[in-house]
Short mmCIF file of C-alpha atoms in Angstrom, two decimals:
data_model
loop_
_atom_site.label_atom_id
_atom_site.label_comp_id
_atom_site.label_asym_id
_atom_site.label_seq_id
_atom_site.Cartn_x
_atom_site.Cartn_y
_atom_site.Cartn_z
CA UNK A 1 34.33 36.41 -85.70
CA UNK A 2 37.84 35.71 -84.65
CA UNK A 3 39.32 33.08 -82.15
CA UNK A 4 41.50 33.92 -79.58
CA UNK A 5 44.40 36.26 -80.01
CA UNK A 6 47.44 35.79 -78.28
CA UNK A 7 47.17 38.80 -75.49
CA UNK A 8 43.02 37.31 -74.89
CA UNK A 9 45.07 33.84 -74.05
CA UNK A 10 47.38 35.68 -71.71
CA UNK A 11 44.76 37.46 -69.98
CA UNK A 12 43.01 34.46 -69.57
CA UNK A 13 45.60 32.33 -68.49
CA UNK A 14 47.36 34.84 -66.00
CA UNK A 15 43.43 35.50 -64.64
CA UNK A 16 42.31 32.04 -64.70
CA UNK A 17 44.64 29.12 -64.79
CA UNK A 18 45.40 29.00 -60.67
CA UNK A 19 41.20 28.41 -60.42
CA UNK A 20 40.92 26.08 -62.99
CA UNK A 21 43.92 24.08 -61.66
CA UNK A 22 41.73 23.83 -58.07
CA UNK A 23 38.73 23.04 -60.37
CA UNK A 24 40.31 20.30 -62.02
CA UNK A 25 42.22 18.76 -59.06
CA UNK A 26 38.50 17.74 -57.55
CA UNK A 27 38.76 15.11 -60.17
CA UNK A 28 42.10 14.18 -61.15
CA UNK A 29 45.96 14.69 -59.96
CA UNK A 30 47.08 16.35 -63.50
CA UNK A 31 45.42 19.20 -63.39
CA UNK A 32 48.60 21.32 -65.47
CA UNK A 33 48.07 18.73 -68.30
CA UNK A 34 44.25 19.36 -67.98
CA UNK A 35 43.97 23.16 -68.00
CA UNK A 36 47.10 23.04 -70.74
CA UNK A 37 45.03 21.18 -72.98
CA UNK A 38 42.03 23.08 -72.31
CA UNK A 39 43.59 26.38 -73.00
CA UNK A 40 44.99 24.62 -76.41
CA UNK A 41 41.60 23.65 -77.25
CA UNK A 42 40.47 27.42 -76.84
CA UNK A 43 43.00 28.25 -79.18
CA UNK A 44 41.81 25.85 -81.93
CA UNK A 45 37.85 27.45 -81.55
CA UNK A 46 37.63 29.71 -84.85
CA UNK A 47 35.43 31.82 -82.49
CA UNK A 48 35.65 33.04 -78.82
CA UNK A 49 33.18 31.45 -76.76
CA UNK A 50 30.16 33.87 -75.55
CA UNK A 51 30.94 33.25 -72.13
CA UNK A 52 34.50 32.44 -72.15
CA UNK A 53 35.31 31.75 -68.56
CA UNK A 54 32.51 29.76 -68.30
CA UNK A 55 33.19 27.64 -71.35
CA UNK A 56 36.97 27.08 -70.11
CA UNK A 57 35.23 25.48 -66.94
CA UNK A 58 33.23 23.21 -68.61
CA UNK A 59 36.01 22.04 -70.69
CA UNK A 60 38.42 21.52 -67.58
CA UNK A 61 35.75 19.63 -66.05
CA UNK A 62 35.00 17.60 -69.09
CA UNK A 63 38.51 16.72 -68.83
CA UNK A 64 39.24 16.13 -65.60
CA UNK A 65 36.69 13.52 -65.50
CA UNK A 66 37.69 11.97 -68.62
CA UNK A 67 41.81 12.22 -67.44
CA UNK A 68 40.51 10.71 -64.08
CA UNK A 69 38.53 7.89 -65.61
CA UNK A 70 41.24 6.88 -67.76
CA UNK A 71 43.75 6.74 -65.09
CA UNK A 72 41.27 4.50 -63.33
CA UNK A 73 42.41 6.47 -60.09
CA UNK A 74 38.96 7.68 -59.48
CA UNK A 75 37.55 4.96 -57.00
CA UNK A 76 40.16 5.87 -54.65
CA UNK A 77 40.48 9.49 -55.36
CA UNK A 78 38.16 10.45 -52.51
CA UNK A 79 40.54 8.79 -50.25
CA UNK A 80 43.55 10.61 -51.55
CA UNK A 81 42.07 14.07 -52.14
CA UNK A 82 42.89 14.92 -48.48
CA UNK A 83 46.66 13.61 -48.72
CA UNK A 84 46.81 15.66 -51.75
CA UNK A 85 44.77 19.03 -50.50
CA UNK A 86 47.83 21.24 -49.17
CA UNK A 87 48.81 21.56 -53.16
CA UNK A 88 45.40 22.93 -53.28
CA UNK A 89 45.98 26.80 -51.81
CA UNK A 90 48.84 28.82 -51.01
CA UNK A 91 49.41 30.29 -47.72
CA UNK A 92 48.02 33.90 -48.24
CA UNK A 93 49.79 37.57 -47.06
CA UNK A 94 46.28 38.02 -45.29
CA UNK A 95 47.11 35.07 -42.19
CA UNK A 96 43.06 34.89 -41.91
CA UNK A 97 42.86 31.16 -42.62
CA UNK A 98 45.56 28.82 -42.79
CA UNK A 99 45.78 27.55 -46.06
CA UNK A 100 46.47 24.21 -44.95
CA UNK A 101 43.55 24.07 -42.72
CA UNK A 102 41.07 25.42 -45.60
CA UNK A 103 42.26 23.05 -47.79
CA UNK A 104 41.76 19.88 -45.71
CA UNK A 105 38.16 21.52 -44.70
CA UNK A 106 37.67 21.68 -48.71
CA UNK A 107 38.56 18.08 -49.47
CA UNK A 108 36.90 16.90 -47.02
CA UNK A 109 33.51 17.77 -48.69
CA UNK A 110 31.26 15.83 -51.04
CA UNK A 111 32.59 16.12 -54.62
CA UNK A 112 29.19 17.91 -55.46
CA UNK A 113 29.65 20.65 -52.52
CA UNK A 114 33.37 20.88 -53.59
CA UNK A 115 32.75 21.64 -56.92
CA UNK A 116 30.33 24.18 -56.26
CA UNK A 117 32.09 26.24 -54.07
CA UNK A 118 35.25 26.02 -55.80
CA UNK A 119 33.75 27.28 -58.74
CA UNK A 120 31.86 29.91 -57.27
CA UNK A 121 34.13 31.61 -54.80
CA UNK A 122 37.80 30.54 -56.47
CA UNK A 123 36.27 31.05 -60.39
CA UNK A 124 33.92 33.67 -59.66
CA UNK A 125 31.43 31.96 -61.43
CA UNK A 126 27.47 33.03 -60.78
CA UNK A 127 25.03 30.88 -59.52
CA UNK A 128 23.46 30.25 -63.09
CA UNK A 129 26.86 29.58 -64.66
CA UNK A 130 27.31 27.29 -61.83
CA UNK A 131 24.13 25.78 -62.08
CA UNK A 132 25.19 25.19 -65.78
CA UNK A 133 28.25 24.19 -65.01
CA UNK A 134 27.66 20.95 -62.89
CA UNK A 135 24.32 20.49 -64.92
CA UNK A 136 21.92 20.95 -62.19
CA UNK A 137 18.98 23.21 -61.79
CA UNK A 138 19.55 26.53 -60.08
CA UNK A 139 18.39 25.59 -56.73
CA UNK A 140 20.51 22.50 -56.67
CA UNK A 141 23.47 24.74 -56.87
CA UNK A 142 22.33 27.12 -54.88
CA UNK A 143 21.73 24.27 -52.19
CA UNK A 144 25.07 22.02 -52.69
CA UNK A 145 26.75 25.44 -52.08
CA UNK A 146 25.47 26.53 -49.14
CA UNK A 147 25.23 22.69 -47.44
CA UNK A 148 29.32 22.98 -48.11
CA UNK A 149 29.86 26.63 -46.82
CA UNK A 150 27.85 25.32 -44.17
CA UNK A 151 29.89 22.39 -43.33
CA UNK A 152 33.25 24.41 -44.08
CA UNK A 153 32.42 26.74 -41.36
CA UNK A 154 31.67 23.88 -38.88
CA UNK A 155 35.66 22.26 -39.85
CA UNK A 156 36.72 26.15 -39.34
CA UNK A 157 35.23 27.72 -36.25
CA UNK A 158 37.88 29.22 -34.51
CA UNK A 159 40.39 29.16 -37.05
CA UNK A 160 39.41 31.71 -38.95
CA UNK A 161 40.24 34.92 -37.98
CA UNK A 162 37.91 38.34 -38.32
CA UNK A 163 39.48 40.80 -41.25
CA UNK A 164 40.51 43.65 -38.47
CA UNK A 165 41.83 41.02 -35.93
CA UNK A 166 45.67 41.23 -36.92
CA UNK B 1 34.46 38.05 -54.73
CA UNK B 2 31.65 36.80 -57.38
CA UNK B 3 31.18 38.15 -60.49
CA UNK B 4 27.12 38.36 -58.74
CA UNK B 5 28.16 41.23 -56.32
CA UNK B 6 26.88 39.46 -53.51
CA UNK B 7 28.30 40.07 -50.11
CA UNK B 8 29.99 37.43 -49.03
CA UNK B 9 30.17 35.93 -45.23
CA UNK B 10 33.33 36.37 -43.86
CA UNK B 11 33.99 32.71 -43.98
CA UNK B 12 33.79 33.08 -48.00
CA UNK B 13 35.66 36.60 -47.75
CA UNK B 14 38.32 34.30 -46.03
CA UNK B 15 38.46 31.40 -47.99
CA UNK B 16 38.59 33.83 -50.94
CA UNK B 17 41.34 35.72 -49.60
CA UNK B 18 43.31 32.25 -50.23
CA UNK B 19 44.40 31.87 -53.86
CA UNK B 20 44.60 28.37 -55.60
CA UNK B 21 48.29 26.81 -55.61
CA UNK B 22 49.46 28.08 -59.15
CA UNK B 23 49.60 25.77 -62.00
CA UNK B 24 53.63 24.31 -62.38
CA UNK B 25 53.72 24.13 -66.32
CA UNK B 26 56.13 25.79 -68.95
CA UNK B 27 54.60 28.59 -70.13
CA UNK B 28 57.23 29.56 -72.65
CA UNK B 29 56.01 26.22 -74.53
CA UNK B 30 52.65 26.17 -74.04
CA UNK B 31 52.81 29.49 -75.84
CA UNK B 32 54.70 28.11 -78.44
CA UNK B 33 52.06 25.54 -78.61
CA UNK B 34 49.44 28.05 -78.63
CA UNK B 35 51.00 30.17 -81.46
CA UNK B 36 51.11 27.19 -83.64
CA UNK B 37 47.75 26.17 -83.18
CA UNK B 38 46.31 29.44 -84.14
CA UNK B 39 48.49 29.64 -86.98
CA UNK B 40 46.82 26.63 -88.31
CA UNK B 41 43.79 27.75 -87.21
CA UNK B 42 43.32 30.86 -89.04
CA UNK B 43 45.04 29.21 -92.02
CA UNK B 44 42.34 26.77 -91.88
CA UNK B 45 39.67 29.98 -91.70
CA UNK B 46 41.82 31.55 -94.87
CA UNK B 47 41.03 28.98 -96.89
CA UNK B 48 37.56 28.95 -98.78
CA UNK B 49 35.46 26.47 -99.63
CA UNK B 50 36.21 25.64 -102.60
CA UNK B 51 40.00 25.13 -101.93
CA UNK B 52 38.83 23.12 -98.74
CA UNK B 53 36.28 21.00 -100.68
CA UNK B 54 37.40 21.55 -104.30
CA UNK B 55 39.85 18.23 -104.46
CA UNK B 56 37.49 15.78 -102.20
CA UNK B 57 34.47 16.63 -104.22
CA UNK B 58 36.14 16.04 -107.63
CA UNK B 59 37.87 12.66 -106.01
CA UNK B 60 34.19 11.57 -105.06
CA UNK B 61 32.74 12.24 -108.32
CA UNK B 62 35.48 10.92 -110.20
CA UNK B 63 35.40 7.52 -108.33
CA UNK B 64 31.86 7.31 -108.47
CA UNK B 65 31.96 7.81 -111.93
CA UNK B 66 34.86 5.42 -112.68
CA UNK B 67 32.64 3.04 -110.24
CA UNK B 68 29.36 3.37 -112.61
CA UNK B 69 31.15 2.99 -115.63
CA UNK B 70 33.10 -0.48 -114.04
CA UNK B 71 29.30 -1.87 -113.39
CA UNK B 72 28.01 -1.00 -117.04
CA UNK B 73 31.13 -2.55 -118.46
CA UNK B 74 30.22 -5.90 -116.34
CA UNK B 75 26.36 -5.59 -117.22
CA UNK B 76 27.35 -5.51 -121.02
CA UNK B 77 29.84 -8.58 -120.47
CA UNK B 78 26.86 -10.50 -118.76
CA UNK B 79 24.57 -10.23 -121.20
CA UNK B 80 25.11 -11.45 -125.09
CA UNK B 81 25.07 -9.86 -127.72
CA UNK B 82 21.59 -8.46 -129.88
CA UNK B 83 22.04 -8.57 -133.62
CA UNK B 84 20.68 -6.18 -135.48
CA UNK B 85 21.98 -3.72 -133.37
CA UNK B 86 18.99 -4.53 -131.12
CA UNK B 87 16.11 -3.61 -133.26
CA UNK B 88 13.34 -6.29 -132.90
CA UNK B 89 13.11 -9.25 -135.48
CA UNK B 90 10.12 -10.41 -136.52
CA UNK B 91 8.85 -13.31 -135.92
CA UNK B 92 8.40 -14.65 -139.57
CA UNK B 93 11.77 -13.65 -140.28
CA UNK B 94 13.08 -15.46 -136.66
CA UNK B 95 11.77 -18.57 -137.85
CA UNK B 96 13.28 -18.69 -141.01
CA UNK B 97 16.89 -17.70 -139.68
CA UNK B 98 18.86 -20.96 -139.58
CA UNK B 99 18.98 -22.04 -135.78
CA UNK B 100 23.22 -22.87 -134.76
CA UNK B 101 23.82 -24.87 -132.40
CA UNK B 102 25.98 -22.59 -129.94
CA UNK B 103 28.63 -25.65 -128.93
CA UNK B 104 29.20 -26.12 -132.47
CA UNK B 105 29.47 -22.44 -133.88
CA UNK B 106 33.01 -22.20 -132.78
CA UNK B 107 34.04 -25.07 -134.89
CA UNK B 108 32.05 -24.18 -137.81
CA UNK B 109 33.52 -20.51 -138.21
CA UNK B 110 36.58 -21.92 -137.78
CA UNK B 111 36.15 -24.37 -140.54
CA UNK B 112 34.87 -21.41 -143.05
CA UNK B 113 37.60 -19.26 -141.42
CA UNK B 114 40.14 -22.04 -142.74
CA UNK B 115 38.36 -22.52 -146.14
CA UNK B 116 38.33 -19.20 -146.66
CA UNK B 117 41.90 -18.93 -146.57
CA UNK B 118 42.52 -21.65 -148.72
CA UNK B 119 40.90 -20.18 -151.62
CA UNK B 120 42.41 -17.17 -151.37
CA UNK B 121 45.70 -18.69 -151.28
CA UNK B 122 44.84 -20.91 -154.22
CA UNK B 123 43.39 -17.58 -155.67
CA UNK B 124 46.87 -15.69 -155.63
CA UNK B 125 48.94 -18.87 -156.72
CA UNK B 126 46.23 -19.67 -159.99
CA UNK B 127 44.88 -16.84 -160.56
CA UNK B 128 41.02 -16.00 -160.48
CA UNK B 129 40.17 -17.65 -163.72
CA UNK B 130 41.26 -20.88 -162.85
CA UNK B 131 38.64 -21.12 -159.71
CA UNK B 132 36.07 -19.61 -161.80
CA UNK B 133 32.85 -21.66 -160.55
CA UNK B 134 31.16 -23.42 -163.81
CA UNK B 135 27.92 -21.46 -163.11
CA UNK B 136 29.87 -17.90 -163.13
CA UNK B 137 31.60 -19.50 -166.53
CA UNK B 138 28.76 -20.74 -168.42
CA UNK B 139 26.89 -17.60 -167.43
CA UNK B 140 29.54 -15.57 -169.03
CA UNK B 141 30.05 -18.04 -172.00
CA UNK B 142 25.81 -17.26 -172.18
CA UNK B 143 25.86 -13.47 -172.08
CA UNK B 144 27.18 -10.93 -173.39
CA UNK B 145 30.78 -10.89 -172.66
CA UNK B 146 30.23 -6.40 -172.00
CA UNK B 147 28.50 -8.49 -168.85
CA UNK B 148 31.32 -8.71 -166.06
CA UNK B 149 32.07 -8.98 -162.67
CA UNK B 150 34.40 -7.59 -160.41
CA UNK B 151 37.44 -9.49 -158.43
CA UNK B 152 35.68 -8.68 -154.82
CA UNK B 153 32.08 -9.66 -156.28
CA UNK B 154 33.33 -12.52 -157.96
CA UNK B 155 34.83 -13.82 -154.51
CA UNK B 156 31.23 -12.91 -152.77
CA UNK B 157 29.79 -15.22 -155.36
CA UNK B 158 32.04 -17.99 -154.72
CA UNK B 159 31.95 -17.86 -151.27
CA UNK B 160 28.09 -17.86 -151.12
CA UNK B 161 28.07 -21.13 -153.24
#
C-alpha cells in the first residue's frame, strides 16, 4: 500500500482544511500551524489511513489540545473563544444566517457540544466517526449534539432566515 | 450535509450553508514541504531490510563481541596461572614439588637469571673446557672417551648442578 500522493493531498486539503481549521480553533488560536502539521504528518504515513478524513480529525484534535496546553492559553481560552469567533465563518452568498451571529452562537457552547457539531455538520463526519472522534459512546454524541443544536437555535430564533425567504 | 444522508433541520441546513473562515497559510510551501517528506518517505519504503538493518545489526554484534572478548581477557588477568597447562597434579607429586615462597620468587629468578649470564659470558671468554664441572671431567677421564656430550647438554648439566 502506498501513502499519499500528491493530487490525494490536494484533494484533501482543498476539501478539508477550512473544517479542520474550525475544528482546531475550539482548542487553540493556531489552527494553520495545526492542520499544516497534520497534513505533513499524513504525508509521512507509508499508508493512507482507512478512513482518511476521519483520521485527519483525530490528529488535528490531538494537536490542538497538545498546541493549546503548551501555550498554557487554555484556562482562559473559554473566555476568549467568543472575542475570537468572527474568524470562525465567512459571511456566506446565501444571507440565511449572519455569519457573525452563528459564530458567537457557536462559541458560546460547551467545548463538548462545540466539538460535536462542528465536526458533524462543518466535517461531515457521521455520528459513529463522531462518537470516535471525541471518544465517547454513540449516544453521548448523539446527545452533546443535539443539547448544542438545541441551544444554537434558542441564540438564533429570528435570525435565521427560511431558504425561500429572499 | 452529512456524509449519513440525514435531513437536516433548517437550522443545520443554515449553519451549513456557512463555510469555515479558510485557513491563511502558504500553500506553495507547505507543498514544498509535503513533496519532500514523501520523497523521504518512499525512499525510506525503497529501502529493504537488510540495507535498513544490515549496518546496526553488524555494529551490535560486533560490540558485543568486542565486549565478551574485553571480559574474558580480564577473567584470565584475575586469575593465575595453572601449570601444566591445567591438567590436574597429583597429590603425591604436589607434595613433593618444592613449595616457593611467592615474595621471594622474584628475587630468586632474578638471581639464576644473573648467574646464568655469567657463565655464559665466562663460557665465550674461556671456552667450555675450562668450566668443565670435575664430575663431567672425571666421568670422561672414566669412560670411554667415544662417550661425549654436546655444548647445549653440557650447559643443561652444569646448570642443574
Amino acid at each position: 500500500m502506498a501513502g499519499v500522493d500528491a493530487e490525494t493531498l490536494k484533494r484533501l486539503l482543498d476539501a478539508n482544511s477550512a473544517a479542520l481549521g474550525l475544528y482546531a480553533r475550539q482548542w487553540c488560536n493556531t489552527p494553520e500551524d495545526v492542520v499544516q502539521d497534520v497534513f505533513l504528518l499524513l504525508m509521512r504515513e507509508p499508508a493512507v489511513p482507512e478512513n482518511v478524513v476521519g483520521w485527519l480529525y483525530r490528529a488535528v484534535r490531538n494537536k490542538a489540545i497538545n498546541a493549546a496546553q503548551a501555550s498554557r492559553r487554555r484556562a482562559t481560552h473559554e473566555a476568549e473563544a467568543a472575542l475570537r469567533a468572527e474568524l470562525w465563518l465567512t459571511p456566506s452568498d446565501s444571507d440565511r444566517l449572519d455569519a457573525a451571529v452563528a459564530a458567537e452562537a457557536l462559541a458560546g457552547l460547551p467545548l463538548d457540544e462545540r466539538e460535536a457539531i462542528v465536526a458533524r455538520l462543518w466535517g461531515g463526519l457521521s455520528f459513529e466517526e463522531t462518537a470516535h472522534l471525541i471518544g465517547a459512546s454513540l449516544s453521548t454524541a448523539y446527545r452533546r449534539y443535539q443539547q448544542g443544536i438545541a441551544a444554537l437555535r434558542e441564540r438564533l430564533e429570528g435570525t435565521c432566515r427560511p431558504k425561500n425567504s429572499r | 450535509m452529512t456524509r449519513e444522508g440525514q435531513k437536516l433541520t433548517p437550522l443545520e441546513e443554515s449553519l451549513a450553508s456557512v463555510a469555515p473562515r479558510p485557513l491563511d497559510f502558504d500553500r506553495d510551501v507547505f507543498f514544498y514541504r509535503a513533496g519532500e517528506l514523501a520523497a523521504r518517505r518512499d525512499c525510506d519504503m525503497e529501502q529493504t531490510p537488510l540495507r535498513r538493518w544490515g549496518w546496526p545489526a553488524a555494529f551490535s554484534a560486533m560490540t558485543t563481541a568486542a565486549a565478551i572478548l574485553l571480559a574474558m581477557q580480564c577473567h584470565r588477568q584475575g586469575t593465575a596461572d595453572i601449570p601444566d597447562g591445567g591438567r590436574a597434579v597429583p597429590e603425591s607429586v604436589a607434595e613433593s614439588l618444592p613449595v616457593r615462597d611467592p615474595a621471594a620468587q622474584p628475587e630468586s629468578r632474578l638471581a639464576e637469571m644473573m648467574e646464568y649470564q655469567r657463565l655464559c659470558d665466562a663460557i665465550f671468554r674461556d671456552g667450555i673446557d675450562a668450566h668443565l664441572p670435575e664430575a663431567v671431567v672425571s666421568s670422561e677421564t672414566k669412560t670411554d672417551s667415544t662417550v661425549s656430550l654436546s655444548s647445549a647438554e653440557l650447559l643443561n648439566q652444569m646448570l642443574n648442578q
